[in-house]
Amino acid sequence: MPQDAPTPVDFWFDPLCPWAWITSRWILEVERQRPIEVRWHVMSLAVLNEDKDVPEEYRKGLAEAWGPVRVCIAAEQKYGPEALGRLYTELGTRRHHEKQKFTREYFEAALTAAGLDPALADAADSTAYDEAVRASHKDGIDRVGQEVGTPVIEVEGSAFFGPVVSPIPRGEAAVKLWDGVVAVASTDGFFELKRTRTREPIFD
């Protein structure tokens, strides 16, 4: 890698997760201020929780999680991984800010706004992409272990879950958090830092 090249930062997301959405907007804020390049990947809460003992209400919610990750994989296969960031922004804005449901119209609108073929909305109901979803998910989760969720981030060989934060850190606060997270994650033998959530996701 050239000396002045940006540092790759790999980010695994599930469009269903509001916390991952906040973290993704934070990492884009960091990218505007630091020489990093975010590379987007798909992971799946449905896959993560399929063999876990989770509340029935939560499991019912996961049933709709397959559609968006399938559409993301279909877009990646047709256009390459660089399309994922644009599509995720359109999917997340509609889902988390506008509270839209995962309908065909939702997928078509997001794909069109991202400059992608709206016919890829067909993928939402197709199991043809599930193997690729599982492979992308496994790639991310294998870096951090099973006892985590989305997002997963890896930078320079250090992978971690999170950070889980609300609202979205902006400006200097975003960079300060980035420096701290990377420092902690790159510390040999470090595993966990956590406290109870006292607020819901805030999408400023």
PDB file of C-alpha atoms in Angstrom:
ATOM      1  CA  MET A   1       0.000   0.000   0.000  1.00  0.00           C
ATOM      2  CA  PRO A   2       1.423   3.451  -0.898  1.00  0.00           C
ATOM      3  CA  GLN A   3       2.508   5.456   2.138  1.00  0.00           C
ATOM      4  CA  ASP A   4      -0.132   8.149   1.580  1.00  0.00           C
ATOM      5  CA  ALA A   5      -2.946   5.707   0.747  1.00  0.00           C
ATOM      6  CA  PRO A   6      -5.973   5.756   3.060  1.00  0.00           C
ATOM      7  CA  THR A   7      -6.229   3.004   5.661  1.00  0.00           C
ATOM      8  CA  PRO A   8      -8.927   0.444   4.751  1.00  0.00           C
ATOM      9  CA  VAL A   9     -11.680   0.048   7.337  1.00  0.00           C
ATOM     10  CA  ASP A  10     -14.000  -2.916   6.786  1.00  0.00           C
ATOM     11  CA  PHE A  11     -17.547  -2.480   8.079  1.00  0.00           C
ATOM     12  CA  TRP A  12     -20.148  -5.274   8.302  1.00  0.00           C
ATOM     13  CA  PHE A  13     -23.766  -4.096   8.605  1.00  0.00           C
ATOM     14  CA  ASP A  14     -27.337  -5.319   8.595  1.00  0.00           C
ATOM     15  CA  PRO A  15     -29.767  -2.651   7.271  1.00  0.00           C
ATOM     16  CA  LEU A  16     -32.324  -3.756   9.877  1.00  0.00           C
ATOM     17  CA  CYS A  17     -30.246  -2.632  12.863  1.00  0.00           C
ATOM     18  CA  PRO A  18     -30.704   0.977  14.049  1.00  0.00           C
ATOM     19  CA  TRP A  19     -27.543   0.854  16.141  1.00  0.00           C
ATOM     20  CA  ALA A  20     -25.455  -0.244  13.159  1.00  0.00           C
ATOM     21  CA  TRP A  21     -26.972   2.639  11.194  1.00  0.00           C
ATOM     22  CA  ILE A  22     -25.808   5.180  13.781  1.00  0.00           C
ATOM     23  CA  THR A  23     -22.328   3.636  13.829  1.00  0.00           C
ATOM     24  CA  SER A  24     -22.188   3.733  10.026  1.00  0.00           C
ATOM     25  CA  ARG A  25     -22.976   7.455   9.963  1.00  0.00           C
ATOM     26  CA  TRP A  26     -20.253   7.981  12.576  1.00  0.00           C
ATOM     27  CA  ILE A  27     -17.641   6.113  10.527  1.00  0.00           C
ATOM     28  CA  LEU A  28     -18.508   8.267   7.507  1.00  0.00           C
ATOM     29  CA  GLU A  29     -17.974  11.338   9.688  1.00  0.00           C
ATOM     30  CA  VAL A  30     -14.557   9.952  10.623  1.00  0.00           C
ATOM     31  CA  GLU A  31     -13.790   9.253   6.941  1.00  0.00           C
ATOM     32  CA  ARG A  32     -14.301  12.953   6.172  1.00  0.00           C
ATOM     33  CA  GLN A  33     -11.642  13.891   8.711  1.00  0.00           C
ATOM     34  CA  ARG A  34      -9.132  11.060   8.712  1.00  0.00           C
ATOM     35  CA  PRO A  35      -7.289   9.172   5.925  1.00  0.00           C
ATOM     36  CA  ILE A  36      -9.449   6.045   6.068  1.00  0.00           C
ATOM     37  CA  GLU A  37     -11.461   4.280   3.367  1.00  0.00           C
ATOM     38  CA  VAL A  38     -14.595   2.449   4.464  1.00  0.00           C
ATOM     39  CA  ARG A  39     -15.279  -0.862   2.694  1.00  0.00           C
ATOM     40  CA  TRP A  40     -18.801  -2.161   3.211  1.00  0.00           C
ATOM     41  CA  HIS A  41     -19.873  -5.767   3.770  1.00  0.00           C
ATOM     42  CA  VAL A  42     -23.124  -7.541   4.607  1.00  0.00           C
ATOM     43  CA  MET A  43     -23.837  -9.415   7.798  1.00  0.00           C
ATOM     44  CA  SER A  44     -27.180 -10.827   8.906  1.00  0.00           C
ATOM     45  CA  LEU A  45     -29.009 -10.654  12.227  1.00  0.00           C
ATOM     46  CA  ALA A  46     -31.246 -13.458  10.970  1.00  0.00           C
ATOM     47  CA  VAL A  47     -28.242 -15.728  10.476  1.00  0.00           C
ATOM     48  CA  LEU A  48     -26.634 -14.603  13.726  1.00  0.00           C
ATOM     49  CA  ASN A  49     -29.711 -15.446  15.787  1.00  0.00           C
ATOM     50  CA  GLU A  50     -31.160 -18.441  13.946  1.00  0.00           C
ATOM     51  CA  ASP A  51     -29.843 -20.949  16.500  1.00  0.00           C
ATOM     52  CA  LYS A  52     -30.082 -18.715  19.562  1.00  0.00           C
ATOM     53  CA  ASP A  53     -32.724 -18.585  22.267  1.00  0.00           C
ATOM     54  CA  VAL A  54     -34.211 -15.136  21.599  1.00  0.00           C
ATOM     55  CA  PRO A  55     -37.669 -13.757  22.510  1.00  0.00           C
ATOM     56  CA  GLU A  56     -40.397 -14.819  20.100  1.00  0.00           C
ATOM     57  CA  GLU A  57     -41.295 -11.222  19.283  1.00  0.00           C
ATOM     58  CA  TYR A  58     -37.686 -10.531  18.298  1.00  0.00           C
ATOM     59  CA  ARG A  59     -37.556 -13.694  16.185  1.00  0.00           C
ATOM     60  CA  LYS A  60     -40.671 -12.603  14.283  1.00  0.00           C
ATOM     61  CA  GLY A  61     -38.955  -9.310  13.539  1.00  0.00           C
ATOM     62  CA  LEU A  62     -35.973 -11.161  12.122  1.00  0.00           C
ATOM     63  CA  ALA A  63     -38.193 -12.760   9.474  1.00  0.00           C
ATOM     64  CA  GLU A  64     -38.107  -9.513   7.492  1.00  0.00           C
ATOM     65  CA  ALA A  65     -34.338  -9.193   7.865  1.00  0.00           C
ATOM     66  CA  TRP A  66     -33.626 -11.465   4.889  1.00  0.00           C
ATOM     67  CA  GLY A  67     -34.998  -9.098   2.236  1.00  0.00           C
ATOM     68  CA  PRO A  68     -32.584  -6.173   2.617  1.00  0.00           C
ATOM     69  CA  VAL A  69     -29.426  -8.283   2.955  1.00  0.00           C
ATOM     70  CA  ARG A  70     -30.384 -10.268  -0.137  1.00  0.00           C
ATOM     71  CA  VAL A  71     -30.861  -7.047  -2.101  1.00  0.00           C
ATOM     72  CA  CYS A  72     -27.499  -5.789  -0.865  1.00  0.00           C
ATOM     73  CA  ILE A  73     -25.753  -8.980  -1.960  1.00  0.00           C
ATOM     74  CA  ALA A  74     -27.474  -8.847  -5.358  1.00  0.00           C
ATOM     75  CA  ALA A  75     -26.255  -5.274  -5.824  1.00  0.00           C
ATOM     76  CA  GLU A  76     -22.731  -6.215  -4.761  1.00  0.00           C
ATOM     77  CA  GLN A  77     -22.653  -9.114  -7.209  1.00  0.00           C
ATOM     78  CA  LYS A  78     -23.827  -6.951 -10.100  1.00  0.00           C
ATOM     79  CA  TYR A  79     -21.959  -3.710  -9.416  1.00  0.00           C
ATOM     80  CA  GLY A  80     -19.134  -4.594  -7.051  1.00  0.00           C
ATOM     81  CA  PRO A  81     -18.638  -3.790  -3.361  1.00  0.00           C
ATOM     82  CA  GLU A  82     -18.356  -0.043  -4.006  1.00  0.00           C
ATOM     83  CA  ALA A  83     -22.131   0.032  -4.621  1.00  0.00           C
ATOM     84  CA  LEU A  84     -22.908  -1.198  -1.107  1.00  0.00           C
ATOM     85  CA  GLY A  85     -22.178   2.076   0.656  1.00  0.00           C
ATOM     86  CA  ARG A  86     -24.529   4.056  -1.579  1.00  0.00           C
ATOM     87  CA  LEU A  87     -27.262   1.467  -1.285  1.00  0.00           C
ATOM     88  CA  TYR A  88     -26.929   1.179   2.484  1.00  0.00           C
ATOM     89  CA  THR A  89     -27.316   4.950   2.813  1.00  0.00           C
ATOM     90  CA  GLU A  90     -30.541   4.877   0.800  1.00  0.00           C
ATOM     91  CA  LEU A  91     -31.915   1.817   2.607  1.00  0.00           C
ATOM     92  CA  GLY A  92     -31.051   3.178   6.033  1.00  0.00           C
ATOM     93  CA  THR A  93     -32.396   6.673   5.444  1.00  0.00           C
ATOM     94  CA  ARG A  94     -35.764   5.263   4.383  1.00  0.00           C
ATOM     95  CA  ARG A  95     -35.874   2.674   7.163  1.00  0.00           C
ATOM     96  CA  HIS A  96     -34.569   4.558  10.173  1.00  0.00           C
ATOM     97  CA  HIS A  97     -35.438   8.192   9.432  1.00  0.00           C
ATOM     98  CA  GLU A  98     -38.595   7.798   7.358  1.00  0.00           C
ATOM     99  CA  LYS A  99     -39.808   4.606   9.125  1.00  0.00           C
ATOM    100  CA  GLN A 100     -40.602   2.842   5.845  1.00  0.00           C
ATOM    101  CA  LYS A 101     -41.395  -0.866   5.685  1.00  0.00           C
ATOM    102  CA  PHE A 102     -39.402  -3.416   3.690  1.00  0.00           C
ATOM    103  CA  THR A 103     -41.763  -3.463   0.697  1.00  0.00           C
ATOM    104  CA  ARG A 104     -40.912  -3.896  -2.962  1.00  0.00           C
ATOM    105  CA  GLU A 105     -41.501  -0.165  -3.450  1.00  0.00           C
ATOM    106  CA  TYR A 106     -39.037   0.558  -0.667  1.00  0.00           C
ATOM    107  CA  PHE A 107     -36.319  -1.525  -2.307  1.00  0.00           C
ATOM    108  CA  GLU A 108     -36.977  -0.119  -5.781  1.00  0.00           C
ATOM    109  CA  ALA A 109     -36.814   3.469  -4.518  1.00  0.00           C
ATOM    110  CA  ALA A 110     -33.569   2.865  -2.610  1.00  0.00           C
ATOM    111  CA  LEU A 111     -31.939   1.087  -5.549  1.00  0.00           C
ATOM    112  CA  THR A 112     -32.949   3.823  -7.974  1.00  0.00           C
ATOM    113  CA  ALA A 113     -31.682   6.576  -5.674  1.00  0.00           C
ATOM    114  CA  ALA A 114     -28.369   4.719  -5.365  1.00  0.00           C
ATOM    115  CA  GLY A 115     -28.052   4.570  -9.160  1.00  0.00           C
ATOM    116  CA  LEU A 116     -28.670   0.829  -9.279  1.00  0.00           C
ATOM    117  CA  ASP A 117     -31.098  -1.363 -11.201  1.00  0.00           C
ATOM    118  CA  PRO A 118     -34.481  -1.299  -9.402  1.00  0.00           C
ATOM    119  CA  ALA A 119     -35.169  -4.808 -10.713  1.00  0.00           C
ATOM    120  CA  LEU A 120     -32.709  -6.036  -8.068  1.00  0.00           C
ATOM    121  CA  ALA A 121     -35.663  -5.701  -5.684  1.00  0.00           C
ATOM    122  CA  ASP A 122     -36.550  -9.206  -6.899  1.00  0.00           C
ATOM    123  CA  ALA A 123     -33.691 -10.494  -4.737  1.00  0.00           C
ATOM    124  CA  ALA A 124     -35.607  -9.717  -1.536  1.00  0.00           C
ATOM    125  CA  ASP A 125     -37.777 -12.794  -2.035  1.00  0.00           C
ATOM    126  CA  SER A 126     -35.119 -15.070  -3.560  1.00  0.00           C
ATOM    127  CA  THR A 127     -33.165 -17.647  -1.579  1.00  0.00           C
ATOM    128  CA  ALA A 128     -30.596 -17.701  -4.398  1.00  0.00           C
ATOM    129  CA  TYR A 129     -28.540 -15.109  -2.511  1.00  0.00           C
ATOM    130  CA  ASP A 130     -28.651 -16.751   0.903  1.00  0.00           C
ATOM    131  CA  GLU A 131     -25.403 -18.686   0.508  1.00  0.00           C
ATOM    132  CA  ALA A 132     -23.568 -15.448  -0.323  1.00  0.00           C
ATOM    133  CA  VAL A 133     -25.258 -13.688   2.600  1.00  0.00           C
ATOM    134  CA  ARG A 134     -24.061 -16.428   4.932  1.00  0.00           C
ATOM    135  CA  ALA A 135     -20.525 -16.312   3.517  1.00  0.00           C
ATOM    136  CA  SER A 136     -20.249 -12.534   3.964  1.00  0.00           C
ATOM    137  CA  HIS A 137     -21.706 -12.788   7.454  1.00  0.00           C
ATOM    138  CA  LYS A 138     -19.270 -15.567   8.399  1.00  0.00           C
ATOM    139  CA  ASP A 139     -16.321 -13.532   7.130  1.00  0.00           C
ATOM    140  CA  GLY A 140     -17.192 -10.715   9.504  1.00  0.00           C
ATOM    141  CA  ILE A 141     -18.265 -12.731  12.517  1.00  0.00           C
ATOM    142  CA  ASP A 142     -15.242 -15.034  12.358  1.00  0.00           C
ATOM    143  CA  ARG A 143     -13.070 -12.009  13.096  1.00  0.00           C
ATOM    144  CA  VAL A 144     -14.764 -11.226  16.415  1.00  0.00           C
ATOM    145  CA  GLY A 145     -16.566 -14.358  17.614  1.00  0.00           C
ATOM    146  CA  GLN A 146     -20.204 -15.324  18.051  1.00  0.00           C
ATOM    147  CA  GLU A 147     -21.090 -13.255  21.132  1.00  0.00           C
ATOM    148  CA  VAL A 148     -21.563  -9.991  19.231  1.00  0.00           C
ATOM    149  CA  GLY A 149     -23.988  -8.318  16.843  1.00  0.00           C
ATOM    150  CA  THR A 150     -23.832  -5.746  14.077  1.00  0.00           C
ATOM    151  CA  PRO A 151     -21.819  -3.769  13.188  1.00  0.00           C
ATOM    152  CA  VAL A 152     -18.418  -5.422  13.027  1.00  0.00           C
ATOM    153  CA  ILE A 153     -15.451  -3.236  12.115  1.00  0.00           C
ATOM    154  CA  GLU A 154     -11.897  -4.246  11.266  1.00  0.00           C
ATOM    155  CA  VAL A 155      -8.963  -1.863  10.887  1.00  0.00           C
ATOM    156  CA  GLU A 156      -5.328  -2.917  10.454  1.00  0.00           C
ATOM    157  CA  GLY A 157      -5.974  -6.421  11.770  1.00  0.00           C
ATOM    158  CA  SER A 158      -8.002  -5.377  14.821  1.00  0.00           C
ATOM    159  CA  ALA A 159     -11.684  -6.318  14.661  1.00  0.00           C
ATOM    160  CA  PHE A 160     -14.416  -5.358  17.095  1.00  0.00           C
ATOM    161  CA  PHE A 161     -18.178  -5.106  17.541  1.00  0.00           C
ATOM    162  CA  GLY A 162     -19.592  -1.591  17.729  1.00  0.00           C
ATOM    163  CA  PRO A 163     -19.144   1.021  18.971  1.00  0.00           C
ATOM    164  CA  VAL A 164     -22.772   1.205  20.077  1.00  0.00           C
ATOM    165  CA  VAL A 165     -23.497   4.899  20.553  1.00  0.00           C
ATOM    166  CA  SER A 166     -26.383   7.372  20.381  1.00  0.00           C
ATOM    167  CA  PRO A 167     -26.654   9.997  19.012  1.00  0.00           C
ATOM    168  CA  ILE A 168     -24.189  10.090  16.093  1.00  0.00           C
ATOM    169  CA  PRO A 169     -20.877  11.676  17.152  1.00  0.00           C
ATOM    170  CA  ARG A 170     -19.969  14.545  14.838  1.00  0.00           C
ATOM    171  CA  GLY A 171     -16.914  16.686  14.212  1.00  0.00           C
ATOM    172  CA  GLU A 172     -14.119  16.449  16.762  1.00  0.00           C
ATOM    173  CA  ALA A 173     -16.181  14.077  18.918  1.00  0.00           C
ATOM    174  CA  ALA A 174     -16.314  11.556  16.075  1.00  0.00           C
ATOM    175  CA  VAL A 175     -12.538  11.529  15.663  1.00  0.00           C
ATOM    176  CA  LYS A 176     -11.955  11.371  19.416  1.00  0.00           C
ATOM    177  CA  LEU A 177     -14.148   8.271  19.632  1.00  0.00           C
ATOM    178  CA  TRP A 178     -12.384   6.718  16.634  1.00  0.00           C
ATOM    179  CA  ASP A 179      -8.943   7.174  18.182  1.00  0.00           C
ATOM    180  CA  GLY A 180     -10.134   5.659  21.445  1.00  0.00           C
ATOM    181  CA  VAL A 181     -11.873   2.700  19.862  1.00  0.00           C
ATOM    182  CA  VAL A 182      -8.890   1.848  17.666  1.00  0.00           C
ATOM    183  CA  ALA A 183      -6.500   2.174  20.618  1.00  0.00           C
ATOM    184  CA  VAL A 184      -8.592  -0.162  22.744  1.00  0.00           C
ATOM    185  CA  ALA A 185      -9.282  -2.678  19.976  1.00  0.00           C
ATOM    186  CA  SER A 186      -5.604  -2.914  19.040  1.00  0.00           C
ATOM    187  CA  THR A 187      -4.535  -3.633  22.634  1.00  0.00           C
ATOM    188  CA  ASP A 188      -3.393  -7.230  22.950  1.00  0.00           C
ATOM    189  CA  GLY A 189      -5.679  -9.226  25.203  1.00  0.00           C
ATOM    190  CA  PHE A 190      -8.459  -6.636  25.329  1.00  0.00           C
ATOM    191  CA  PHE A 191     -11.954  -8.149  24.976  1.00  0.00           C
ATOM    192  CA  GLU A 192     -14.794  -6.110  26.420  1.00  0.00           C
ATOM    193  CA  LEU A 193     -15.924  -2.674  27.574  1.00  0.00           C
ATOM    194  CA  LYS A 194     -19.654  -2.237  28.145  1.00  0.00           C
ATOM    195  CA  ARG A 195     -22.379  -0.475  30.100  1.00  0.00           C
ATOM    196  CA  THR A 196     -26.182  -0.655  30.108  1.00  0.00           C
ATOM    197  CA  ARG A 197     -27.950   1.375  27.398  1.00  0.00           C
ATOM    198  CA  THR A 198     -30.007   4.207  28.856  1.00  0.00           C
ATOM    199  CA  ARG A 199     -31.403   5.711  25.634  1.00  0.00           C
ATOM    200  CA  GLU A 200     -32.911   4.611  22.346  1.00  0.00           C
ATOM    201  CA  PRO A 201     -31.236   5.189  18.968  1.00  0.00           C
ATOM    202  CA  ILE A 202     -31.267   8.895  18.072  1.00  0.00           C
ATOM    203  CA  PHE A 203     -31.184   9.657  14.348  1.00  0.00           C
ATOM    204  CA  ASP A 204     -30.338  13.351  14.330  1.00  0.00           C
TER     205      ASP A 204
END
